[in-house]
Amino acid sequence: MKRLFLILLVATGSIISKPATAQVSVSINIGSQPTWGPVGYDYVEYYYLPDIETYYYVPKHQYVYLSNGKWIFAASLPSRYSSYNLYSGYKVVINEPRPYLNFTTHKVTYAKYKGNNGRQVIIKNSDDPKYYVVKGHPKYNGGGNNGNGHGNGNGNNGNGHGNGKGKGKG
């Protein structure tokens, strides 16, 4: 009986002591998002811009648009879109690989957002501190000092005297 109890005790101990192998993956790319992107997303892979039927690939900062039946990847929009305002145009977040392969569906599904200028709060206009890591945000903190370093305050012409003691990038 002692032997059976000892075996059960060892077996129970080995089951209990087995390390947990649960894995949680959380992706955040707020700092990579452009200041004209809409607020509310910790991770964005692509924006679809229905007004000009173009995608923006956030990880590589590239626009993806059709030209003569081919998808073009470029650092800037073509001249035909020079009057388009990224800050006021509506953006649809699409987190799927190569969404431009589903362009026909997106074009129909998101056509209702064409002309919805200024109807989204954008990162540049957000007062949420989580967006202060986005380069170009008016309260950009360099992505590492949590707003406590030397930086721009609310002084004359936006160039105040920061009085923080932080050692972050600035």
Short mmCIF file of C-alpha atoms in Angstrom, two decimals:
data_model
loop_
_atom_site.label_atom_id
_atom_site.label_comp_id
_atom_site.label_asym_id
_atom_site.label_seq_id
_atom_site.Cartn_x
_atom_site.Cartn_y
_atom_site.Cartn_z
CA MET A 1 0.00 0.00 0.00
CA LYS A 2 2.88 2.35 0.83
CA ARG A 3 4.46 1.59 -2.52
CA LEU A 4 1.21 2.39 -4.41
CA PHE A 5 0.84 5.65 -2.46
CA LEU A 6 4.45 6.59 -3.25
CA ILE A 7 3.97 5.86 -6.99
CA LEU A 8 0.80 7.96 -7.06
CA LEU A 9 2.58 10.77 -5.21
CA VAL A 10 5.50 10.78 -7.68
CA ALA A 11 3.16 10.60 -10.69
CA THR A 12 1.04 13.47 -9.35
CA GLY A 13 4.15 15.52 -8.64
CA SER A 14 5.51 15.05 -12.14
CA ILE A 15 2.18 16.04 -13.70
CA ILE A 16 1.90 19.15 -11.54
CA SER A 17 5.50 20.24 -12.09
CA LYS A 18 5.31 19.99 -15.90
CA PRO A 19 5.90 23.51 -17.25
CA ALA A 20 3.05 25.25 -19.03
CA THR A 21 3.62 25.68 -22.73
CA ALA A 22 0.92 28.22 -23.56
CA GLN A 23 2.13 30.87 -25.95
CA VAL A 24 0.64 34.30 -26.41
CA SER A 25 1.60 36.41 -29.38
CA VAL A 26 0.77 40.10 -29.36
CA SER A 27 1.81 42.31 -32.23
CA ILE A 28 1.96 46.06 -31.87
CA ASN A 29 3.20 48.43 -34.54
CA ILE A 30 1.80 51.77 -33.40
CA GLY A 31 5.17 53.49 -33.92
CA SER A 32 5.26 52.37 -37.57
CA GLN A 33 1.85 53.76 -38.43
CA PRO A 34 1.74 57.09 -40.30
CA THR A 35 0.34 60.20 -38.57
CA TRP A 36 -2.51 60.23 -41.10
CA GLY A 37 -3.64 56.75 -40.01
CA PRO A 38 -6.86 56.35 -38.00
CA VAL A 39 -6.69 55.86 -34.24
CA GLY A 40 -7.85 52.72 -32.48
CA TYR A 41 -5.48 50.11 -33.89
CA ASP A 42 -2.45 48.67 -32.08
CA TYR A 43 -1.51 46.74 -35.20
CA VAL A 44 -2.06 47.60 -38.85
CA GLU A 45 -0.74 45.72 -41.84
CA TYR A 46 -2.48 47.62 -44.65
CA TYR A 47 -4.72 50.63 -45.09
CA TYR A 48 -7.09 50.69 -48.02
CA LEU A 49 -7.80 54.18 -49.35
CA PRO A 50 -11.18 53.88 -51.11
CA ASP A 51 -11.09 57.38 -52.62
CA ILE A 52 -8.07 56.49 -54.75
CA GLU A 53 -8.41 52.69 -54.67
CA THR A 54 -4.92 52.31 -53.28
CA TYR A 55 -3.35 50.35 -50.42
CA TYR A 56 -0.65 51.44 -48.01
CA TYR A 57 1.63 48.73 -46.60
CA VAL A 58 2.60 49.89 -43.10
CA PRO A 59 5.63 47.62 -42.38
CA LYS A 60 7.49 48.84 -45.50
CA HIS A 61 5.88 52.29 -45.77
CA GLN A 62 4.81 51.60 -49.34
CA TYR A 63 1.81 52.53 -51.42
CA VAL A 64 0.37 49.74 -53.54
CA TYR A 65 -1.66 50.83 -56.57
CA LEU A 66 -2.70 49.58 -59.98
CA SER A 67 -0.94 50.93 -63.03
CA ASN A 68 -1.60 49.43 -66.46
CA GLY A 69 -3.01 46.29 -64.87
CA LYS A 70 -0.01 45.70 -62.57
CA TRP A 71 0.35 46.31 -58.86
CA ILE A 72 3.07 48.88 -58.18
CA PHE A 73 4.85 49.20 -54.83
CA ALA A 74 6.25 52.69 -54.30
CA ALA A 75 7.40 55.04 -51.53
CA SER A 76 5.05 57.76 -52.77
CA LEU A 77 1.78 58.09 -54.60
CA PRO A 78 1.83 58.69 -58.35
CA SER A 79 1.29 62.24 -59.60
CA ARG A 80 -2.30 61.48 -60.59
CA TYR A 81 -3.10 61.48 -56.85
CA SER A 82 -1.21 64.68 -56.04
CA SER A 83 -4.39 66.47 -54.90
CA TYR A 84 -5.44 63.64 -52.57
CA ASN A 85 -5.23 64.53 -48.88
CA LEU A 86 -4.10 61.54 -46.79
CA TYR A 87 -5.08 63.31 -43.57
CA SER A 88 -8.73 63.77 -44.48
CA GLY A 89 -9.35 60.76 -46.73
CA TYR A 90 -11.01 57.72 -45.22
CA LYS A 91 -8.78 54.72 -44.40
CA VAL A 92 -9.91 51.11 -43.95
CA VAL A 93 -7.63 48.85 -41.89
CA ILE A 94 -7.04 45.48 -43.53
CA ASN A 95 -4.94 42.95 -41.68
CA GLU A 96 -4.49 40.20 -44.21
CA PRO A 97 -1.56 39.29 -46.42
CA ARG A 98 -1.58 40.83 -49.91
CA PRO A 99 -5.08 42.35 -49.73
CA TYR A 100 -4.67 43.85 -53.20
CA LEU A 101 -5.32 40.32 -54.52
CA ASN A 102 -8.87 40.86 -53.23
CA PHE A 103 -9.13 44.33 -54.75
CA THR A 104 -12.35 43.62 -56.65
CA THR A 105 -14.09 42.69 -53.40
CA HIS A 106 -12.60 45.62 -51.46
CA LYS A 107 -13.54 48.07 -54.18
CA VAL A 108 -17.21 47.09 -53.85
CA THR A 109 -17.28 46.55 -50.08
CA TYR A 110 -15.60 49.84 -49.17
CA ALA A 111 -17.07 52.06 -51.91
CA LYS A 112 -19.49 53.44 -49.29
CA TYR A 113 -16.51 55.20 -47.62
CA LYS A 114 -15.59 57.24 -50.68
CA GLY A 115 -15.95 60.93 -49.94
CA ASN A 116 -16.10 60.45 -46.13
CA ASN A 117 -13.41 63.09 -45.73
CA GLY A 118 -12.53 64.06 -42.18
CA ARG A 119 -14.80 61.48 -40.60
CA GLN A 120 -12.02 59.64 -38.79
CA VAL A 121 -9.86 60.76 -35.90
CA ILE A 122 -6.29 60.42 -37.09
CA ILE A 123 -3.15 59.68 -35.09
CA LYS A 124 -1.75 63.19 -35.57
CA ASN A 125 -4.82 64.69 -33.84
CA SER A 126 -5.01 62.14 -31.02
CA ASP A 127 -4.29 63.07 -27.43
CA ASP A 128 -3.81 59.44 -26.44
CA PRO A 129 -0.23 59.05 -25.11
CA LYS A 130 0.15 55.68 -26.85
CA TYR A 131 0.44 57.60 -30.15
CA TYR A 132 3.25 59.86 -28.91
CA VAL A 133 5.70 57.23 -30.22
CA VAL A 134 4.60 57.96 -33.81
CA LYS A 135 7.22 60.11 -35.49
CA GLY A 136 5.55 63.30 -36.69
CA HIS A 137 2.95 63.36 -33.90
CA PRO A 138 2.89 66.85 -32.30
CA LYS A 139 3.77 65.25 -28.94
CA TYR A 140 6.31 62.77 -30.34
CA ASN A 141 8.51 61.56 -27.48
CA GLY A 142 11.20 59.76 -29.43
CA GLY A 143 9.71 56.37 -28.75
CA GLY A 144 11.55 55.74 -25.53
CA ASN A 145 11.25 58.33 -22.80
CA ASN A 146 7.54 58.19 -22.03
CA GLY A 147 7.33 61.94 -22.34
CA ASN A 148 9.72 62.64 -19.48
CA GLY A 149 12.78 63.78 -21.37
CA HIS A 150 13.84 67.11 -22.74
CA GLY A 151 11.48 67.99 -25.52
CA ASN A 152 8.95 70.38 -26.91
CA GLY A 153 6.61 71.89 -24.38
CA ASN A 154 3.81 74.37 -24.75
CA GLY A 155 5.95 77.46 -24.89
CA ASN A 156 6.18 80.08 -27.61
CA ASN A 157 5.58 78.75 -31.11
CA GLY A 158 5.42 75.19 -29.80
CA ASN A 159 9.07 75.25 -28.69
CA GLY A 160 8.76 75.22 -24.94
CA HIS A 161 11.33 74.16 -22.44
CA GLY A 162 10.93 70.57 -21.35
CA ASN A 163 11.82 70.11 -17.70
CA GLY A 164 11.78 66.33 -17.46
CA LYS A 165 14.64 64.28 -16.15
CA GLY A 166 14.26 61.39 -18.62
CA LYS A 167 17.15 59.95 -20.58
CA GLY A 168 15.17 58.68 -23.53
CA LYS A 169 15.78 59.51 -27.15
CA GLY A 170 14.62 62.95 -28.05
#
